[in-house]
PDB file of C-alpha atoms in Angstrom:
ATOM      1  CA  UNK A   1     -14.827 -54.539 163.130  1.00 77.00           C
ATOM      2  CA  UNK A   2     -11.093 -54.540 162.139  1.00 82.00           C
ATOM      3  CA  UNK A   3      -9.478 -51.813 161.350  1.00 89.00           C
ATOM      4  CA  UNK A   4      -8.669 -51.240 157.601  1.00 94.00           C
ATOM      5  CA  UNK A   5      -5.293 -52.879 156.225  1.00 96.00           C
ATOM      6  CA  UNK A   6      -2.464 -51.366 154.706  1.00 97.00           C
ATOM      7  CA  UNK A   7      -0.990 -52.118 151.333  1.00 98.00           C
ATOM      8  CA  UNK A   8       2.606 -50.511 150.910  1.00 98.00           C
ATOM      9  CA  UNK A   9       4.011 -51.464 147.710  1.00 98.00           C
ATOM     10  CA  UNK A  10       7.874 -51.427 146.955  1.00 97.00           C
ATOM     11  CA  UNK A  11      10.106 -51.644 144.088  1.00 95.00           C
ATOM     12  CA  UNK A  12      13.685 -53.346 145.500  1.00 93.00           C
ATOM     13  CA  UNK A  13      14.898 -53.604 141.237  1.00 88.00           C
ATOM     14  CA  UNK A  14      17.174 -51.491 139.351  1.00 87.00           C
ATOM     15  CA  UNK A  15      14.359 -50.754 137.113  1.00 88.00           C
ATOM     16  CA  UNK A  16      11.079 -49.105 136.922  1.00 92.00           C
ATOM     17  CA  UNK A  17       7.634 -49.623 136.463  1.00 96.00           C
ATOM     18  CA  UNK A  18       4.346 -49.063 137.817  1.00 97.00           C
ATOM     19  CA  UNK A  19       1.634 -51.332 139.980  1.00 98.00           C
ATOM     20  CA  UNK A  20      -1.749 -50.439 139.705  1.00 98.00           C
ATOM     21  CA  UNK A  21      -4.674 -52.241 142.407  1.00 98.00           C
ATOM     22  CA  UNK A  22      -8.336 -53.823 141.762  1.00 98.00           C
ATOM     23  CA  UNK A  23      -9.807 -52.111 143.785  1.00 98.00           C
ATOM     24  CA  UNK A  24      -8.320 -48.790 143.227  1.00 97.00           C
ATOM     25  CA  UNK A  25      -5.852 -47.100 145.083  1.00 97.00           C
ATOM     26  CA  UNK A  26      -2.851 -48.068 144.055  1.00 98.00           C
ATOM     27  CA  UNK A  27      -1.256 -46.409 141.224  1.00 98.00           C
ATOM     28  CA  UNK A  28       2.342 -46.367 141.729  1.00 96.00           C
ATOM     29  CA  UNK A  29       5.020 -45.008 141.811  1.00 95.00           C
ATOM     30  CA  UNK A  30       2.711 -41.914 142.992  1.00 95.00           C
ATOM     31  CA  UNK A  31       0.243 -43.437 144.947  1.00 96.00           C
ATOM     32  CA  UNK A  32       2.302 -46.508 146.529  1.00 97.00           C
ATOM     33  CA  UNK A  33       0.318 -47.064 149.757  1.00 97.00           C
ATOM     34  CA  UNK A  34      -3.517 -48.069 150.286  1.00 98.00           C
ATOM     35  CA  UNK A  35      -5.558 -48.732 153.353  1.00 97.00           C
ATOM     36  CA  UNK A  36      -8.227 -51.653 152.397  1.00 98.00           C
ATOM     37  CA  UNK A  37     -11.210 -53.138 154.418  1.00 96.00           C
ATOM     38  CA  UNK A  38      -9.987 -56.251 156.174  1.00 94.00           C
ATOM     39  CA  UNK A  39     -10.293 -59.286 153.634  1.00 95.00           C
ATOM     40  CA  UNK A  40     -10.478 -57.286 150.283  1.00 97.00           C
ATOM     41  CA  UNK A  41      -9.030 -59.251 147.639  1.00 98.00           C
ATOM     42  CA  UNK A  42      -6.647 -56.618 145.756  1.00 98.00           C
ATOM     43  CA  UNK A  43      -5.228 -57.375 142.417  1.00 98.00           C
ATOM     44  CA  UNK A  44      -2.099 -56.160 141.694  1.00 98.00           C
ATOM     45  CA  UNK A  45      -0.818 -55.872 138.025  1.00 98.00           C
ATOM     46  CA  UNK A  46       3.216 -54.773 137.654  1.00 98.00           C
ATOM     47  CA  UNK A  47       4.041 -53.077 133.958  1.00 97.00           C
ATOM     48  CA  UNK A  48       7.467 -52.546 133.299  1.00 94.00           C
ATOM     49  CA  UNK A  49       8.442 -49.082 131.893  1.00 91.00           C
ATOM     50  CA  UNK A  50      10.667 -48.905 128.284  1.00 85.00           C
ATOM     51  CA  UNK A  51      13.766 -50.445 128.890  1.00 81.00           C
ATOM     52  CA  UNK A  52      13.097 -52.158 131.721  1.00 87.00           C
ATOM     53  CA  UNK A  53      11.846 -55.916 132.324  1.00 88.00           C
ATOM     54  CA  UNK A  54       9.305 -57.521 135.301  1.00 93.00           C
ATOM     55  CA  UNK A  55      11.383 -59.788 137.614  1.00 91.00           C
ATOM     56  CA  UNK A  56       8.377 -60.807 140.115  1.00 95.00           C
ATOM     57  CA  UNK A  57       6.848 -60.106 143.109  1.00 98.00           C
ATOM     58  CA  UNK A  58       8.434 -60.934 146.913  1.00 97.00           C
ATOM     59  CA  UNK A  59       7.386 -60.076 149.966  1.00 97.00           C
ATOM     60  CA  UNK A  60       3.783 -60.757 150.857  1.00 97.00           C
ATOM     61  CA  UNK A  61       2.987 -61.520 147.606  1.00 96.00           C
ATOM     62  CA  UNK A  62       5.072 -64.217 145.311  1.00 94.00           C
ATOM     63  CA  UNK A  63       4.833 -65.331 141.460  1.00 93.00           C
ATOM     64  CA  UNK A  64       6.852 -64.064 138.354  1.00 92.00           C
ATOM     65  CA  UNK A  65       3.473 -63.655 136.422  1.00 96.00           C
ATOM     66  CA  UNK A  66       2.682 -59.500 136.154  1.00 97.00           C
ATOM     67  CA  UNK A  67      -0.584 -60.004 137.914  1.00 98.00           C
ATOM     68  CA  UNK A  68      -1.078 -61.063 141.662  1.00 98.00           C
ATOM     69  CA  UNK A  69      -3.426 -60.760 144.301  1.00 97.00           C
ATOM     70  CA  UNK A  70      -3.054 -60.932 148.209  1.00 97.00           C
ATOM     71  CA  UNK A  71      -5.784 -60.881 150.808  1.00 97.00           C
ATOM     72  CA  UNK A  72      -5.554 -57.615 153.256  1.00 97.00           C
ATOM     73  CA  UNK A  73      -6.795 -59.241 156.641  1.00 95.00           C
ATOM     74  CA  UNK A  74      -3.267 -57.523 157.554  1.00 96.00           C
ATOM     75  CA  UNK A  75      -0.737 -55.516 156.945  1.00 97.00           C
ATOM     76  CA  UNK A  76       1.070 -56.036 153.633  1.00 98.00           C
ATOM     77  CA  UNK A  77       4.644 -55.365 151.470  1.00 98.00           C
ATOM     78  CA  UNK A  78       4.483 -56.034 147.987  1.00 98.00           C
ATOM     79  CA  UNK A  79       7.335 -55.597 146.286  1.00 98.00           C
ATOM     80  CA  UNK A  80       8.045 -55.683 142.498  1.00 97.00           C
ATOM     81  CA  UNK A  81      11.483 -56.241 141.128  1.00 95.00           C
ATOM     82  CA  UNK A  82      11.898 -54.284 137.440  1.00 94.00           C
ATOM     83  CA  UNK A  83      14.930 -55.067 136.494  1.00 90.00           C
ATOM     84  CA  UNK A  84      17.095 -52.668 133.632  1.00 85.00           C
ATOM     85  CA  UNK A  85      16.727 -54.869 130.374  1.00 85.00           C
ATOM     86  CA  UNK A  86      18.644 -52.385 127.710  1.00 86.00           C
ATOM     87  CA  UNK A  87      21.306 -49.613 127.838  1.00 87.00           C
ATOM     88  CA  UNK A  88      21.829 -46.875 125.285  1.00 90.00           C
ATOM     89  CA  UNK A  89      25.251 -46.265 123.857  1.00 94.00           C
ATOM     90  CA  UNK A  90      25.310 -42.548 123.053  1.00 95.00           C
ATOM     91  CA  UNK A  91      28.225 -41.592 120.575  1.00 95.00           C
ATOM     92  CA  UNK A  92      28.941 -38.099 120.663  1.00 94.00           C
ATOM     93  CA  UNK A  93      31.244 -36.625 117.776  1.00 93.00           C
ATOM     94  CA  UNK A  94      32.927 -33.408 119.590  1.00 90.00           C
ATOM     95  CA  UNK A  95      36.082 -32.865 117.666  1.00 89.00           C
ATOM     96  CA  UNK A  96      36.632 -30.180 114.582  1.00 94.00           C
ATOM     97  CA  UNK A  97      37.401 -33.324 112.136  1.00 95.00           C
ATOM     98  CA  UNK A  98      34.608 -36.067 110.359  1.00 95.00           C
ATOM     99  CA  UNK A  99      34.292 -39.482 110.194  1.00 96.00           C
ATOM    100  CA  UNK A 100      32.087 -42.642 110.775  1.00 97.00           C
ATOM    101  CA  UNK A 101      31.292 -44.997 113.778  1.00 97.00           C
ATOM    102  CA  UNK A 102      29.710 -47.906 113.184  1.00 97.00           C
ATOM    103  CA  UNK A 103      29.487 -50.951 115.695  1.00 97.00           C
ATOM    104  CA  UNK A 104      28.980 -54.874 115.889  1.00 97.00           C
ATOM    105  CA  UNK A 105      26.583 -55.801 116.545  1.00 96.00           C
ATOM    106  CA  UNK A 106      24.578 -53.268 114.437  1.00 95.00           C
ATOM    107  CA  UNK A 107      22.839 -50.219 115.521  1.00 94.00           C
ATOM    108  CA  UNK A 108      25.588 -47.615 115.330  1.00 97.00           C
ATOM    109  CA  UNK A 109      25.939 -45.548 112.304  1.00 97.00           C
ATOM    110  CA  UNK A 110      27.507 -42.031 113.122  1.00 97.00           C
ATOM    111  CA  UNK A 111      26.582 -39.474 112.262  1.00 96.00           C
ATOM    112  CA  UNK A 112      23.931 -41.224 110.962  1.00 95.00           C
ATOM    113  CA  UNK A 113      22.363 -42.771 114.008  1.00 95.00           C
ATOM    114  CA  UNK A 114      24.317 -41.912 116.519  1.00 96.00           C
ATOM    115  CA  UNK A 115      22.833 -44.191 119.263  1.00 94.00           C
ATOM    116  CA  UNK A 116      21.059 -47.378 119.749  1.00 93.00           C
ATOM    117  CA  UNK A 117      19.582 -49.507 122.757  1.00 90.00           C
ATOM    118  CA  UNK A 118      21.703 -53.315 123.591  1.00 90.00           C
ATOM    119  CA  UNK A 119      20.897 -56.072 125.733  1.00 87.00           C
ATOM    120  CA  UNK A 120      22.854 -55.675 129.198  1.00 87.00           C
ATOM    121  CA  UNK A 121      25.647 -57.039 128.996  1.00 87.00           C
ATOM    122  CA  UNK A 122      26.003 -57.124 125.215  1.00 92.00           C
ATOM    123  CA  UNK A 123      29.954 -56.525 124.414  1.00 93.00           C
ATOM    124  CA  UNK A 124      29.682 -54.183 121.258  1.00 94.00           C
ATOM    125  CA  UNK A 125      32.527 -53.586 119.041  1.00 94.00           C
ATOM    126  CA  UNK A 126      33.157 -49.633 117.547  1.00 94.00           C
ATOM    127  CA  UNK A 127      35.017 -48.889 114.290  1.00 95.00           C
ATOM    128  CA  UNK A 128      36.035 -45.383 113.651  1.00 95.00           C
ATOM    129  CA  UNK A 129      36.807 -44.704 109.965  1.00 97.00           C
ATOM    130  CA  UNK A 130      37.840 -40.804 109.832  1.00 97.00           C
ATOM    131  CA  UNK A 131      37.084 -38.955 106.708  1.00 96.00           C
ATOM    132  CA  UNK A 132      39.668 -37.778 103.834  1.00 96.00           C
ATOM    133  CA  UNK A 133      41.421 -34.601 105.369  1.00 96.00           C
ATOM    134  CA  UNK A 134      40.502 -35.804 109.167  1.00 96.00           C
ATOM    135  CA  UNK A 135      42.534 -38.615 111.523  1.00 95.00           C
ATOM    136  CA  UNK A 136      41.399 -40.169 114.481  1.00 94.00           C
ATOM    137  CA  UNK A 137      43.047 -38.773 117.809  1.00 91.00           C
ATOM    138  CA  UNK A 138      41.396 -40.942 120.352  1.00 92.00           C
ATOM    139  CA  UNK A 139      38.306 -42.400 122.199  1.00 91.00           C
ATOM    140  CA  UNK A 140      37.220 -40.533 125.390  1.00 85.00           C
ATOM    141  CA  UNK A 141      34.389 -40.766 127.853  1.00 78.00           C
ATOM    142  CA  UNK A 142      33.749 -44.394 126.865  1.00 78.00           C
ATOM    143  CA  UNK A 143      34.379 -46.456 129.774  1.00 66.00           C
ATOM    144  CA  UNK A 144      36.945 -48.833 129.479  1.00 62.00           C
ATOM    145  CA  UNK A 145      37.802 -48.299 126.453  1.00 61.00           C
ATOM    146  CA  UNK A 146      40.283 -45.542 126.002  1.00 65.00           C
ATOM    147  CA  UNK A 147      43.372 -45.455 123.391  1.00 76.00           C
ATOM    148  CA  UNK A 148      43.556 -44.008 119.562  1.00 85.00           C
ATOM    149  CA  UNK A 149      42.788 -47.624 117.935  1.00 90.00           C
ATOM    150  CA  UNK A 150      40.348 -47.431 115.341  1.00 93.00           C
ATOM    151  CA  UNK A 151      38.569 -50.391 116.797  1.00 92.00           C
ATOM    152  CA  UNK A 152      37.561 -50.459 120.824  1.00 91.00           C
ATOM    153  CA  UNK A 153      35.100 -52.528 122.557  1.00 90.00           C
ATOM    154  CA  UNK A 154      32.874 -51.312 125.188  1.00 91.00           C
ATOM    155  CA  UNK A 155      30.203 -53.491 127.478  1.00 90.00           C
ATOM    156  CA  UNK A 156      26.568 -52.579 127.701  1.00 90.00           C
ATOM    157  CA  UNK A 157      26.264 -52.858 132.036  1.00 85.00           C
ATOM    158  CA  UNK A 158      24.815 -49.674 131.994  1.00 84.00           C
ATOM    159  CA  UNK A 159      23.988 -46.055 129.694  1.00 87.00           C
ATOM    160  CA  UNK A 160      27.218 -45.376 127.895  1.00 90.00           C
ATOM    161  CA  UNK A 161      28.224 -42.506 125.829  1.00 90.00           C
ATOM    162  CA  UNK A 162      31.583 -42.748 124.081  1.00 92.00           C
ATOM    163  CA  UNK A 163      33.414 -39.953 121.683  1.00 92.00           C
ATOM    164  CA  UNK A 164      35.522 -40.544 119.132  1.00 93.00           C
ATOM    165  CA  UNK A 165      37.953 -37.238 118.527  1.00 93.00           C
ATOM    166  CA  UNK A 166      37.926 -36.928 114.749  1.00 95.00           C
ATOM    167  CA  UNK A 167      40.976 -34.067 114.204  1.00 95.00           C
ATOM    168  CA  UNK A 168      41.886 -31.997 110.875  1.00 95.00           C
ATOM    169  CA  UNK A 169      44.879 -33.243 109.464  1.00 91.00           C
ATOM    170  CA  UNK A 170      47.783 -30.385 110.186  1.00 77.00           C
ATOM    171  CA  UNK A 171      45.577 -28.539 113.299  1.00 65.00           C
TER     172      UNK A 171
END
């Protein structure tokens, strides 16, 4: 008889997810490796964790559908590409003044809600409106945009926090 086959499952994405096998064994990201009897038929089903998307699967097994299967009379590599879907803007309101933040497209509201999931690449427009007695001194810590215009626009590539300084008037 053959010796049993290995199953080593990868994730080459710049998400996550898991992949879980019929038979058992699988269950990764913990559990990403699995010796099976030579010519199993494993199943292998991808689910993409919040925020992230399924791609497909390369390597010894192909198909953009979240279930596969592959045939162990050999060593395989699965690999399943999750792929970041949605980044968080994150506005942070550190100064000893008040105001609002609101963006375009909608979502923002601070101090409302103060952050809010886009599409990548979404380009989202920020308003700050400071509050009677308070002026606006500034955006920091929001990637490219930088400068004490009310309005800014940043770009959803990735996580992004972004403070507005809100400053009392005369301080």
């Amino acid at each position: 008889t053959p010796p049993p086959a290995i199953l080593d499952i990868q994730f080459p994405g710049n998400g996550s997810g898991t992949v879980t096998s019929d038979p058992s064994g699988i269950d990764c990201p913990d559990e990403c490796n699995q010796a099976y009897t030579n010519g199993t038929v494993v199943t292998l089903t991808a689910a993409p964790a919040s925020g992230s998307t399924f791609v497909g699967w390369s390597g010894d097994c192909d198909g953009n559908e979240k279930t596969t299967s592959v045939t162990m009379d050999t060593a395989r590599t699965c690999k399943a590409t999750f792929d970041v879907s949605q980044a968080i803007l994150d506005i942070q309101l550190p100064g000893n003044g008040s105001g609002t933040v609101k963006s375009n497209p909608d979502g923002i509201d601070c101090p409302n809600n103060c952050n809010h999931a886009y599409a990548i690449g979404t380009v989202v427009t920020l308003t700050a409106d400071p509050a009677a007695g308070s002026r606006f001194n500034g955006w920091g810590d929001c990637g490219t945009a930088s400068g004490r215009e009310l309005v800014t626009q940043v770009t959803m590539d990735s996580n992004l926090g972004c403070s507005p300084y809100f400053e009392l008037v005369g301080q």
